[in-house]
PDB file of C-alpha atoms in Angstrom:
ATOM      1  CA  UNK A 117      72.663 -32.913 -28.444  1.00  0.00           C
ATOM      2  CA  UNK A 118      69.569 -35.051 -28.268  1.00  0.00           C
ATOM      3  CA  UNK A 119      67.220 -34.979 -31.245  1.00  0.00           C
ATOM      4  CA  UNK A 120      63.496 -35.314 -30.960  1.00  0.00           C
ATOM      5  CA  UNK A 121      63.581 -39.052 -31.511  1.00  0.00           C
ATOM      6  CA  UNK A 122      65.895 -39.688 -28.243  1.00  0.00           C
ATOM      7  CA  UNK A 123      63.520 -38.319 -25.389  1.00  0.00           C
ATOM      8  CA  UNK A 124      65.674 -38.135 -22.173  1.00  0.00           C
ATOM      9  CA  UNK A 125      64.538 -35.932 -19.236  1.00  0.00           C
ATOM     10  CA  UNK A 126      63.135 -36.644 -16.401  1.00  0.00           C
ATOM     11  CA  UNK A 127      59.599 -36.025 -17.426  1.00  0.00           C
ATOM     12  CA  UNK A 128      60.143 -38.205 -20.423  1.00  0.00           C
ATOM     13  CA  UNK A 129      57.357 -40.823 -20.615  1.00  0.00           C
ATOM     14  CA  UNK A 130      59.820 -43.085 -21.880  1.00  0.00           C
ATOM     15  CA  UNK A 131      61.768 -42.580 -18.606  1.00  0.00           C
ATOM     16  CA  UNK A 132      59.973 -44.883 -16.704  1.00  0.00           C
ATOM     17  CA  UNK A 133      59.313 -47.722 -19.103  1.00  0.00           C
ATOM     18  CA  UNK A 134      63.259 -47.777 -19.479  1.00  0.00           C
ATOM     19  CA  UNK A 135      64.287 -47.304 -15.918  1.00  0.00           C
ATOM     20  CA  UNK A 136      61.608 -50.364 -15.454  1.00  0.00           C
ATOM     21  CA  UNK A 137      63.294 -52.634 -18.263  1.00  0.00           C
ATOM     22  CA  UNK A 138      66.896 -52.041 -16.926  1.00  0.00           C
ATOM     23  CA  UNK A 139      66.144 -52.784 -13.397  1.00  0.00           C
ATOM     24  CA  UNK A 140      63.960 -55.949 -14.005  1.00  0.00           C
ATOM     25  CA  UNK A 141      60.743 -54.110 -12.506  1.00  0.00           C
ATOM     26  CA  UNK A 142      56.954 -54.965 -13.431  1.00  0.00           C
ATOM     27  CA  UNK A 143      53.834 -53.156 -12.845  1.00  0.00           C
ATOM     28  CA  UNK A 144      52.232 -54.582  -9.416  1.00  0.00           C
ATOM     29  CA  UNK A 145      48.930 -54.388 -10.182  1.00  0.00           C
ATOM     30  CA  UNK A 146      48.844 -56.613 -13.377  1.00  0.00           C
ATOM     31  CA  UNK A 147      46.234 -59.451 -13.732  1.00  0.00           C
ATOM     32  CA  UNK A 148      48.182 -62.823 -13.037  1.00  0.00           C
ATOM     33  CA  UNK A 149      47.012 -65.518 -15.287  1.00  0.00           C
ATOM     34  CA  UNK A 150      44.011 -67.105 -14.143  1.00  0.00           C
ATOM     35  CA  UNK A 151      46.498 -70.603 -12.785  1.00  0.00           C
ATOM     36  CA  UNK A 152      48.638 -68.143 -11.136  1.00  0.00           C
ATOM     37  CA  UNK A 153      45.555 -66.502  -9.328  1.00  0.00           C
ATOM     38  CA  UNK A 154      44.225 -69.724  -7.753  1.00  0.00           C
ATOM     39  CA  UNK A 155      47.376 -70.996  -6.803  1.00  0.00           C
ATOM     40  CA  UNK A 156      48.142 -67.336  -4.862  1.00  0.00           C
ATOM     41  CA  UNK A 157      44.513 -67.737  -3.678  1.00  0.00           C
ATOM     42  CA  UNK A 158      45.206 -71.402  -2.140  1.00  0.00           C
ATOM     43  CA  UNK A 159      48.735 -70.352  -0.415  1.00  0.00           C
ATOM     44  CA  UNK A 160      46.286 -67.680   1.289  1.00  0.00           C
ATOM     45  CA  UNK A 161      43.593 -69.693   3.080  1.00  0.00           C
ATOM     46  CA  UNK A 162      45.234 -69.430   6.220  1.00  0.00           C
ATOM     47  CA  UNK A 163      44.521 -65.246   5.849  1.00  0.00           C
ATOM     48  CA  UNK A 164      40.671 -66.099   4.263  1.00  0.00           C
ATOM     49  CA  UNK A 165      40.207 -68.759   7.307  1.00  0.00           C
ATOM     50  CA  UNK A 166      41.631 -65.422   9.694  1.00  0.00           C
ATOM     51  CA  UNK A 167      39.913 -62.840   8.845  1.00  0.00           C
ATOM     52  CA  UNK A 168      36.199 -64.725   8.601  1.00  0.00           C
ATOM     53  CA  UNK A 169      36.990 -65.530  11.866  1.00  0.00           C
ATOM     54  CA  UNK A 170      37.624 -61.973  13.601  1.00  0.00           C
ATOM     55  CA  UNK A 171      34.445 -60.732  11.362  1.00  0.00           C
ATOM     56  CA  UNK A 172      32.453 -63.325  13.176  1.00  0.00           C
ATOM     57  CA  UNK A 173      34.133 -62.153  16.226  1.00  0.00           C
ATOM     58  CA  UNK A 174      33.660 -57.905  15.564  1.00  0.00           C
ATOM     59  CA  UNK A 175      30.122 -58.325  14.534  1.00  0.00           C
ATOM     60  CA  UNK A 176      29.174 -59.554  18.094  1.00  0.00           C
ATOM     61  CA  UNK A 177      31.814 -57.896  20.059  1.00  0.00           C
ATOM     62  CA  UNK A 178      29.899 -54.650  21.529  1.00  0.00           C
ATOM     63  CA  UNK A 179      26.586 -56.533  21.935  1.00  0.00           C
ATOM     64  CA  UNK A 180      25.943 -57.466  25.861  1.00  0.00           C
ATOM     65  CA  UNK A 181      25.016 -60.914  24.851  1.00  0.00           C
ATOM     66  CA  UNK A 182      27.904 -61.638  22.317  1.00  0.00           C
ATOM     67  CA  UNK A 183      27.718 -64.686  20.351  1.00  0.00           C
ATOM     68  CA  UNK A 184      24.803 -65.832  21.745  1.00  0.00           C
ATOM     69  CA  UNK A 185      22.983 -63.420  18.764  1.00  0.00           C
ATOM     70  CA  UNK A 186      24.540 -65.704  16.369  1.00  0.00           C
ATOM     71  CA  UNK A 187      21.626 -68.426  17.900  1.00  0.00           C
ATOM     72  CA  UNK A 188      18.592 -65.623  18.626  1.00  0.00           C
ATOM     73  CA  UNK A 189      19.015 -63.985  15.322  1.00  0.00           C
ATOM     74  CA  UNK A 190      17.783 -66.737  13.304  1.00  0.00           C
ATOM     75  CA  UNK A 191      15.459 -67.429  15.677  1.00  0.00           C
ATOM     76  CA  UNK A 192      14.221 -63.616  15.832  1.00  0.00           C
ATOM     77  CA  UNK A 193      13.644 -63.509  11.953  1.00  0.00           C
ATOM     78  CA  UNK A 194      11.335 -67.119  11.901  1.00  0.00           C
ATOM     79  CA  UNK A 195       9.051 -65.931  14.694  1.00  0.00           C
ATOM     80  CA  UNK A 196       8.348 -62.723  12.701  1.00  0.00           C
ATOM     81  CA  UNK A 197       7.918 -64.506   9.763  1.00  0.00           C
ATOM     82  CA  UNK A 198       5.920 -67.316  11.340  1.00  0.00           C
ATOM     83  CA  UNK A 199       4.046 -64.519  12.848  1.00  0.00           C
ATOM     84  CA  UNK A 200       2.983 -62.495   9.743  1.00  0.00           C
ATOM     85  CA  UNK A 201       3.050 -65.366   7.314  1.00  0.00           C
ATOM     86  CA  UNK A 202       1.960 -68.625   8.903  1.00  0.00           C
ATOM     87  CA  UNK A 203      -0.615 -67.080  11.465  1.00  0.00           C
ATOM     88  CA  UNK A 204      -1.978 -63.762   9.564  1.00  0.00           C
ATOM     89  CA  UNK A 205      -1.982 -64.742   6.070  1.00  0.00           C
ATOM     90  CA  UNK A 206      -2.288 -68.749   7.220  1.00  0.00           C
ATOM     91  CA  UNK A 207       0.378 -69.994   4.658  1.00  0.00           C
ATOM     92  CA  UNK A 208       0.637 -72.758   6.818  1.00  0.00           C
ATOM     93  CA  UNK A 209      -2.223 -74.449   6.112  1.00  0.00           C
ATOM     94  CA  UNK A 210      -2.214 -77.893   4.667  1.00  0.00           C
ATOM     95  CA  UNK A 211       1.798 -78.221   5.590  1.00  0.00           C
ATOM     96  CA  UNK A 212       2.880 -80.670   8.378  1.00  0.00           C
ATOM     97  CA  UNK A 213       5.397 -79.267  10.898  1.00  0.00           C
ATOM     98  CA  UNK A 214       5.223 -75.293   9.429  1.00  0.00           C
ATOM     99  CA  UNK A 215       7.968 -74.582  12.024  1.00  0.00           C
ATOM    100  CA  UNK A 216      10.600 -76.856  10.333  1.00  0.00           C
ATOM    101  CA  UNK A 217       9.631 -75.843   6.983  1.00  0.00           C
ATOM    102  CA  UNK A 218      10.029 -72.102   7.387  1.00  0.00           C
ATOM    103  CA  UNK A 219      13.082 -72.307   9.339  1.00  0.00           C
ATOM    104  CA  UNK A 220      14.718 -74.149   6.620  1.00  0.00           C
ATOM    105  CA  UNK A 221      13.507 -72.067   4.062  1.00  0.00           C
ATOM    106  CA  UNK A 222      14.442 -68.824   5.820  1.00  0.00           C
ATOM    107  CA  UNK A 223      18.183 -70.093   6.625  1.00  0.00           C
ATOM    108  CA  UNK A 224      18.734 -71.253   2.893  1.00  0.00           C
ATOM    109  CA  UNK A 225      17.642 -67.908   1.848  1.00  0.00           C
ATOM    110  CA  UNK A 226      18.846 -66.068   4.541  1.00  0.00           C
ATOM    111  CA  UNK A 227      22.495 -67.690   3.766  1.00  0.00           C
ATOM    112  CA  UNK A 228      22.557 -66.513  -0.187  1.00  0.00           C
ATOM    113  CA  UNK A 229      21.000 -63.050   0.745  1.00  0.00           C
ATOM    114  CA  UNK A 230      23.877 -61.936   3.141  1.00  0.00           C
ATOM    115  CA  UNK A 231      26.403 -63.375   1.077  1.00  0.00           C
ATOM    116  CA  UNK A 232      25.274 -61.161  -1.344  1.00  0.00           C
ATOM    117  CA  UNK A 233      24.939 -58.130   0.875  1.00  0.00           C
ATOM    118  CA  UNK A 234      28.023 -57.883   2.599  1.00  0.00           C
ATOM    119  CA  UNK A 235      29.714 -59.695  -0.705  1.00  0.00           C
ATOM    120  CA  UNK A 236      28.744 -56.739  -2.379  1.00  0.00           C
ATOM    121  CA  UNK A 237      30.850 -53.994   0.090  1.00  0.00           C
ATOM    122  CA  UNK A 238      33.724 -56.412   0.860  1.00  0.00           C
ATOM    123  CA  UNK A 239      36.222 -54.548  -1.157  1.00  0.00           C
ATOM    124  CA  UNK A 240      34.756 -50.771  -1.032  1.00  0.00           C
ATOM    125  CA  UNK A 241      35.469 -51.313   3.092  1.00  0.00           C
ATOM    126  CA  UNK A 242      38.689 -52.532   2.476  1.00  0.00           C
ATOM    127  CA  UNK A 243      39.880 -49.811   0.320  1.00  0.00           C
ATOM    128  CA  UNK A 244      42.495 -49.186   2.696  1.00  0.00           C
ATOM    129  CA  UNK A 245      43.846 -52.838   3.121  1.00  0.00           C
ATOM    130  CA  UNK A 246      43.502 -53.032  -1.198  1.00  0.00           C
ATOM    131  CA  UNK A 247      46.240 -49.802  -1.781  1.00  0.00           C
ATOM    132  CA  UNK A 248      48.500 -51.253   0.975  1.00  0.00           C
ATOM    133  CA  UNK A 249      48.775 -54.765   0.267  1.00  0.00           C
ATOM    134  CA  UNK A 250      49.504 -57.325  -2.956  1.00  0.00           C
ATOM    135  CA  UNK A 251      47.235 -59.949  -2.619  1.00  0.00           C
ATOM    136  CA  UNK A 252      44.585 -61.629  -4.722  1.00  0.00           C
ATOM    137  CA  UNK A 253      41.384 -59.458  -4.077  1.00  0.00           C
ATOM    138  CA  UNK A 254      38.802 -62.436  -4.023  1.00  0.00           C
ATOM    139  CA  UNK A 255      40.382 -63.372  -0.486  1.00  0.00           C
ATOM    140  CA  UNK A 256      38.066 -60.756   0.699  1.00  0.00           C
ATOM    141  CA  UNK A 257      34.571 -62.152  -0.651  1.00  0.00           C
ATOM    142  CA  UNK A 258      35.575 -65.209   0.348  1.00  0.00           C
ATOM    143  CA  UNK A 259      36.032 -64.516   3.417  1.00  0.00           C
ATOM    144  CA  UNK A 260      32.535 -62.932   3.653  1.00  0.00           C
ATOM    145  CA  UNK A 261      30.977 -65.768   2.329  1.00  0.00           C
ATOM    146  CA  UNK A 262      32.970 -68.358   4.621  1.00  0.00           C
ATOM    147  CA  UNK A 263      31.493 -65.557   7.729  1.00  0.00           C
ATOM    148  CA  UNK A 264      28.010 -66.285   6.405  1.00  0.00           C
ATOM    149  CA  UNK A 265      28.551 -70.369   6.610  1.00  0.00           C
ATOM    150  CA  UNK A 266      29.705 -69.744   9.921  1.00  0.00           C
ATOM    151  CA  UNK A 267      26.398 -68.204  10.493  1.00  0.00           C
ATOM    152  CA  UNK A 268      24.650 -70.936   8.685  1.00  0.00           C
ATOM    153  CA  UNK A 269      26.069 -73.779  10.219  1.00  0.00           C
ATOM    154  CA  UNK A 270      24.531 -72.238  13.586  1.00  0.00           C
ATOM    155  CA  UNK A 271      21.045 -72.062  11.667  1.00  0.00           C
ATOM    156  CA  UNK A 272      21.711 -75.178  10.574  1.00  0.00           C
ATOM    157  CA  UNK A 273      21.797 -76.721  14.166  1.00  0.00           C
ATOM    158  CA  UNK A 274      18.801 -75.159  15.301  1.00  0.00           C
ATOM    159  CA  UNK A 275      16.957 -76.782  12.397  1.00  0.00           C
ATOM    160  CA  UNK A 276      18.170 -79.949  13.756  1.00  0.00           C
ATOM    161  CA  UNK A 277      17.065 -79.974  16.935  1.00  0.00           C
ATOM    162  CA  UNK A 278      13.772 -78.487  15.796  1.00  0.00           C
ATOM    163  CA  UNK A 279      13.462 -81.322  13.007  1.00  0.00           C
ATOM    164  CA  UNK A 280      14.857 -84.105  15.464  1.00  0.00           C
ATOM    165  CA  UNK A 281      12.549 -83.188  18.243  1.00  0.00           C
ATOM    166  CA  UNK A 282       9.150 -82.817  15.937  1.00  0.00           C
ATOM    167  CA  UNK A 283       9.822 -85.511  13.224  1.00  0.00           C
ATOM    168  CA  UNK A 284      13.186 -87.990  14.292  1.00  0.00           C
ATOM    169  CA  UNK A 285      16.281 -88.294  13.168  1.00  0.00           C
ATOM    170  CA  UNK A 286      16.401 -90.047   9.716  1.00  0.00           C
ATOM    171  CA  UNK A 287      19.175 -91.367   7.402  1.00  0.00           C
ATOM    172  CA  UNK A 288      18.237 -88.886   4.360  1.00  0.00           C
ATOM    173  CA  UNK A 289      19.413 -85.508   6.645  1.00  0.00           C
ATOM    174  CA  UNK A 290      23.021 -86.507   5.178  1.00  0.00           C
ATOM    175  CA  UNK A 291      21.825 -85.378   1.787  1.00  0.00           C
ATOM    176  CA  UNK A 292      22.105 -82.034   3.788  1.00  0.00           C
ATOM    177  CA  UNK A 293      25.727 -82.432   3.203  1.00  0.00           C
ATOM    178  CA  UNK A 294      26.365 -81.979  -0.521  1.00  0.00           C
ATOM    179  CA  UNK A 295      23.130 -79.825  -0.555  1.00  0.00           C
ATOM    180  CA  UNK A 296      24.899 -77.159   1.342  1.00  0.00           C
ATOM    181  CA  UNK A 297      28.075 -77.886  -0.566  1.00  0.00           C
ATOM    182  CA  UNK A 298      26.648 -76.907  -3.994  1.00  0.00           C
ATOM    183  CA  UNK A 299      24.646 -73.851  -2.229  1.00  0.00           C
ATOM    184  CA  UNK A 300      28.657 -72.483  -1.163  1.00  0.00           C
ATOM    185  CA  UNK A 301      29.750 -72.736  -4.579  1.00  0.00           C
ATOM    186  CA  UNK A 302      26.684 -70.772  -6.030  1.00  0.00           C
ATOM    187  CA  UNK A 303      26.875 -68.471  -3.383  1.00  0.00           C
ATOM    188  CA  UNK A 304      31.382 -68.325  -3.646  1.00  0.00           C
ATOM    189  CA  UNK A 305      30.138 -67.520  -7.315  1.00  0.00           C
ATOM    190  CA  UNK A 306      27.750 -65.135  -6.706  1.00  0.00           C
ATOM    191  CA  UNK A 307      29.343 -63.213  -4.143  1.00  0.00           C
ATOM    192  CA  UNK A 308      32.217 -62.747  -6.267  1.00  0.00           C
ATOM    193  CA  UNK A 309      29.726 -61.388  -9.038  1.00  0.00           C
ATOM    194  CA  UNK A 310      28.464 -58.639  -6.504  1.00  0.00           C
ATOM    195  CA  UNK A 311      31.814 -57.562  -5.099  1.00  0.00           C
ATOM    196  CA  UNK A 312      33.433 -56.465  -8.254  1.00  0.00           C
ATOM    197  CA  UNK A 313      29.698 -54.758  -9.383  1.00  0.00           C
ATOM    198  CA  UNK A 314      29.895 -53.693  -6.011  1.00  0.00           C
ATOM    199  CA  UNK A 315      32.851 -52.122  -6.392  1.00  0.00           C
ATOM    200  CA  UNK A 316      32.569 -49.676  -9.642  1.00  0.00           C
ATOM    201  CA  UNK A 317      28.514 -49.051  -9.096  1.00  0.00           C
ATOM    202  CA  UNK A 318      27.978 -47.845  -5.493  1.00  0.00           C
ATOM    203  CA  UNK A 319      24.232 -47.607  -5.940  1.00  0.00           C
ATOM    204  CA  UNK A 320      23.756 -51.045  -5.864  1.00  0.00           C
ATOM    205  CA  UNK A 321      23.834 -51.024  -2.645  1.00  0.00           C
ATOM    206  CA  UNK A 322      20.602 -49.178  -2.823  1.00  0.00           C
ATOM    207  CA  UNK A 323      18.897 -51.518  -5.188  1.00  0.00           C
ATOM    208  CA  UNK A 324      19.718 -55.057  -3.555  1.00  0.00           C
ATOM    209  CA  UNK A 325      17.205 -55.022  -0.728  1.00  0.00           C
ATOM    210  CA  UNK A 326      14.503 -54.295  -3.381  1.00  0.00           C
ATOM    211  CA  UNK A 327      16.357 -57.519  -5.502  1.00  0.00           C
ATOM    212  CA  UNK A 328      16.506 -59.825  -2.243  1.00  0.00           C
ATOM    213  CA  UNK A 329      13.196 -58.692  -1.220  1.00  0.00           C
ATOM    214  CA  UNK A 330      11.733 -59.688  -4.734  1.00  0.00           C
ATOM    215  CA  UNK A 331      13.665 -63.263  -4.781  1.00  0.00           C
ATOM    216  CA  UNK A 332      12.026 -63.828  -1.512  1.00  0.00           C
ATOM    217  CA  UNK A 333       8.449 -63.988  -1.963  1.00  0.00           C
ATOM    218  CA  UNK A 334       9.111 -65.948  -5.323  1.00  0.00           C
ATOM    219  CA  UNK A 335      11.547 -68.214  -3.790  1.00  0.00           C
ATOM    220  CA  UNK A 336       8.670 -70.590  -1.874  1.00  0.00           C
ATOM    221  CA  UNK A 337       9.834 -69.932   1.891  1.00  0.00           C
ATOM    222  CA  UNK A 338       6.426 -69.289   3.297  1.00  0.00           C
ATOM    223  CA  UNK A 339       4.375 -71.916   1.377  1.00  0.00           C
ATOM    224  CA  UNK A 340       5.058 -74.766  -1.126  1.00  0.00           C
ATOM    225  CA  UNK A 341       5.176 -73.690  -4.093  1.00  0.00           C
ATOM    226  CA  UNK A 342       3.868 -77.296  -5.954  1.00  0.00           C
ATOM    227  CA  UNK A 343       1.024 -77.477  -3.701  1.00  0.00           C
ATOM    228  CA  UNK A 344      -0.086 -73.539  -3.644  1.00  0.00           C
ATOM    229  CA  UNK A 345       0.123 -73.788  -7.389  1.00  0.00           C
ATOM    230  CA  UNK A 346      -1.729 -77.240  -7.762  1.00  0.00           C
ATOM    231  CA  UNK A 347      -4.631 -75.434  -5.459  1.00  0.00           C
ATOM    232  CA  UNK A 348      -4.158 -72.424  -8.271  1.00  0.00           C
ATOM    233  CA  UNK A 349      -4.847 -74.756 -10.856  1.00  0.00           C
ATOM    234  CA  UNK A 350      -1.552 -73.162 -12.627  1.00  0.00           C
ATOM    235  CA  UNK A 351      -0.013 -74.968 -15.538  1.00  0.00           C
ATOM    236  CA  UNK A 352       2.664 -77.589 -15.194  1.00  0.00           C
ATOM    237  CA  UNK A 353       5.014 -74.996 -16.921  1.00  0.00           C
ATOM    238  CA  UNK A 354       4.895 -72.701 -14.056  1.00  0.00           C
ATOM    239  CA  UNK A 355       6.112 -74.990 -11.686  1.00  0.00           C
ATOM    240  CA  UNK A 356       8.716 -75.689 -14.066  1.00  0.00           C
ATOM    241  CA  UNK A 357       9.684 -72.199 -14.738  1.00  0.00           C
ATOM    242  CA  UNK A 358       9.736 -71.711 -11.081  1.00  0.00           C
ATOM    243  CA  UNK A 359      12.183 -74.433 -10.104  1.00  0.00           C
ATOM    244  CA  UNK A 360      14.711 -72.746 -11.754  1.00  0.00           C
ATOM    245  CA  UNK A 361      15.339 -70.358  -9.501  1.00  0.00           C
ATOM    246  CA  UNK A 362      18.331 -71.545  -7.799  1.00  0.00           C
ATOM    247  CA  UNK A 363      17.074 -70.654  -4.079  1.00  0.00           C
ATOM    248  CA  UNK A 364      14.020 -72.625  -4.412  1.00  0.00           C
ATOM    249  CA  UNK A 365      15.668 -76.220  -5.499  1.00  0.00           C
ATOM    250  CA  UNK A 366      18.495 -75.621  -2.491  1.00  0.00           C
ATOM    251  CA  UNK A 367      15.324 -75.255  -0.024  1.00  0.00           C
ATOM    252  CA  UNK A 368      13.868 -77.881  -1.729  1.00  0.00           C
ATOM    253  CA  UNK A 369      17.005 -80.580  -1.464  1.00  0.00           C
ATOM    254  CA  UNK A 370      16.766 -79.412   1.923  1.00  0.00           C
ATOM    255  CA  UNK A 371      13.034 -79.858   3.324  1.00  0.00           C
ATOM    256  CA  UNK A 372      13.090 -83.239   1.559  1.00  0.00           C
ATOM    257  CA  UNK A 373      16.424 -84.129   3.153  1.00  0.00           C
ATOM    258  CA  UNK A 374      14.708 -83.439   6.443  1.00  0.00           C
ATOM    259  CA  UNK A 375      11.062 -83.738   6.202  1.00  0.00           C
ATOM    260  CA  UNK A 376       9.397 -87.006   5.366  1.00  0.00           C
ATOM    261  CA  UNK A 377       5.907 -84.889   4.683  1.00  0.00           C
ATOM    262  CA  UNK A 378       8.060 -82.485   1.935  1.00  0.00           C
ATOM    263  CA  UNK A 379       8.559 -85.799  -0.688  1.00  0.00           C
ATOM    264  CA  UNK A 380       4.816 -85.534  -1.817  1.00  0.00           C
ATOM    265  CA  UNK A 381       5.638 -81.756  -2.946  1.00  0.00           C
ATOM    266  CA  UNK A 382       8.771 -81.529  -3.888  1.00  0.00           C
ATOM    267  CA  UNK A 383       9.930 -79.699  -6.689  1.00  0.00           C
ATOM    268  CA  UNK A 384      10.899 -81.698 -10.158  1.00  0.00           C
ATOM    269  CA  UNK A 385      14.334 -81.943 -11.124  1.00  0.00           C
ATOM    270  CA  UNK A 386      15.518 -79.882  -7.871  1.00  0.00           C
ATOM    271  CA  UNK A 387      19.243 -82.084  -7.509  1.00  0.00           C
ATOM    272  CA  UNK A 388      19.686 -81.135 -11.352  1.00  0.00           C
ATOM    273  CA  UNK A 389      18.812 -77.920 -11.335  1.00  0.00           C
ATOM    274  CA  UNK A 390      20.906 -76.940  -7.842  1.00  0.00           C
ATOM    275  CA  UNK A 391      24.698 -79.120  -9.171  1.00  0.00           C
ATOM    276  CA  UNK A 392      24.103 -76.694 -12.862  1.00  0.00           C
ATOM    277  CA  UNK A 393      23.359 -73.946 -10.814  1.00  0.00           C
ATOM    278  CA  UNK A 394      26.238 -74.303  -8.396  1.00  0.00           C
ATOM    279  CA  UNK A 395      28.862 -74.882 -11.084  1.00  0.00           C
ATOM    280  CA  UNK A 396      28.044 -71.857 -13.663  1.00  0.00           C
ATOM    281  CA  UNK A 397      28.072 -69.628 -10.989  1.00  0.00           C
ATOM    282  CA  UNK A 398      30.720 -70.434  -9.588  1.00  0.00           C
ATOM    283  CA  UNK A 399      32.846 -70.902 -12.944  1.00  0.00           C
ATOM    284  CA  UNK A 400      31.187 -67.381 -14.027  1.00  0.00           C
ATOM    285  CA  UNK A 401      31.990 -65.621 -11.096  1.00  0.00           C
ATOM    286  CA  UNK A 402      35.336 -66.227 -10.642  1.00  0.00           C
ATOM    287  CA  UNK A 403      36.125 -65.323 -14.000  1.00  0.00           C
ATOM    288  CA  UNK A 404      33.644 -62.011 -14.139  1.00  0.00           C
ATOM    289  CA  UNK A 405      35.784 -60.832 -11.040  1.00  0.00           C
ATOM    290  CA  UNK A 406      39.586 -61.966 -11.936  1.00  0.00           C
ATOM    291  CA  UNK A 407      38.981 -60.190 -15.241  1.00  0.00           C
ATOM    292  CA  UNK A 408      38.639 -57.044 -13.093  1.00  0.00           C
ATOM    293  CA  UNK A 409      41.723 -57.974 -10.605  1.00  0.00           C
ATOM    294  CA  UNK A 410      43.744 -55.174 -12.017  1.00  0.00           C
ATOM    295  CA  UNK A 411      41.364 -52.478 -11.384  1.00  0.00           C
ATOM    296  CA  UNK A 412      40.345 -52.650  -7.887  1.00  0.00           C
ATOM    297  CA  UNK A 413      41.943 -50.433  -5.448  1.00  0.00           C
ATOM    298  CA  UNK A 414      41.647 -47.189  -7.946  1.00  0.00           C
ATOM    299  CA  UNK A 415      40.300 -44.517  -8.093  1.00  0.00           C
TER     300      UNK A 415
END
């Protein structure tokens, strides 16, 4: 007879844990160490490089002009900002070549803001692929993010030929290079940050566009934000505070990469401020979302 110490039906809760011991099973879903992680998310770049890919393809695929939207969407945007900002409110008064200096703005913005965005959904819309599959979960907002620098590397050539046929070519638009480099780790890190808050709070969803929206205006796309705040008379301090925001030194590595006239008002410390940037976030947002790697999926 068994006693109450020496559980054995079917129900038992002991049950399983034993079956699992005798047979050498382990639970699917654990965390794998953080080593183990990157080295599962490494042998699966192929699948990251795959998927970005036939997202690039879908989100073009029922439009008449296909990928041609990936050039007139960029395009689109500046006009209505050039429109609104640099003709009705004259923002571009006192800057040489506005054109230049918006577009790069806008695409540098426009790059961390739909990283975000879609970053944000990446595993809620692939609920589906999460419960069928074992694979490491931050394939997904990396693939997002490696969608958006597809995007970006079309913006990117626009500015080019916009920049080449206004000002010349010049040997500084390689600083582009490692500009754009530490701008995909910050954004790797803060897409990953999004996706797993993303994931357990659906309202935020509802609150980025109001968070993007805000970033925007303070992020100096429409003006320069040394020379508005020299005509403001504002405090050294302020210009200070405001080159800390991440967004503004990455436009501001790039309009002085490209634009002779930016070097007179660029901001201080901008290269500093964009490599400490890039590495926290991308340090902190790795770990923020493998410490939730176990959790996704439920529910």
């Amino acid at each position: 007879m068994p006693t109450a110490a020496e559980p054995t039906g079917v129900d038992s809760p002991a049950q399983p844990a034993a079956l699992a011991e005798r047979y050498g099973l382990s639970k699917s879903s654990i965390r794998p160490s953080l080593s183990t992680y990157l080295s599962e998310l490494w042998s699966r770049r192929q699948f990251v490089l795959s998927y970005a890919t036939a997202r690039t393809y879908a989100m073009y695929a029922g439009a008449r002009l296909g990928s041609v939207w990936q050039v007139l969407t960029p395009l689109l945007n500046a006009a209505v900002y050039y429109l609104a900002f640099g003709v009705l409110l004259g923002t571009r008064n006192g800057i040489d070549n506005y054109v230049a200096f918006l577009l790069s703005g806008i695409f540098v913005f426009t790059f961390t803001q739909r990283c975000m965005t879609e970053g944000s959904r990446s595993l809620a819309l692939n609920l589906s692929l999460i419960r069928t599959l074992h694979f490491p979960r931050a394939t997904l907002p990396l693939a997002y993010v490696l969608n958006e620098l597809n995007q970006m590397m079309v913006s990117m050539a626009i500015l080019f030929a916009v920049v080449g046929f206004t000002d010349g070519p010049a040997w500084r638009w390689f600083l582009v290079v490692p500009a754009m480099l530490l701008q995909v780790m910050f954004n790797i890190g803060i897409t990953l940050v999004f996706a797993r808050i993303g994931t357990f709070v659906s309202d935020i969803s509802q609150l980025l566009p109001f968070i993007t929206r805000t970033w925007l205006y303070a992020s100096g796309i429409f003006f320069s934000l040394p020379y508005k705040l020299s005509q403001l008379h504002a405090p050294g301090w302020v210009v200070q505070v405001l080159a800390f925001n991440p967004i503004s030194a990455y436009i501001d590595i790039i309009r002085r990469s490209l634009l002779q006239e930016h070097q007179k008002n660029q901001l201080p410390h901008a290269w500093t401020i964009a490599i400490v940037w890039s590495f926290l976030m991308l340090a902190v947002g790795f770990v923020y979302f493998w410490r939730a790697e176990d959790r996704y999926g439920r529910g």
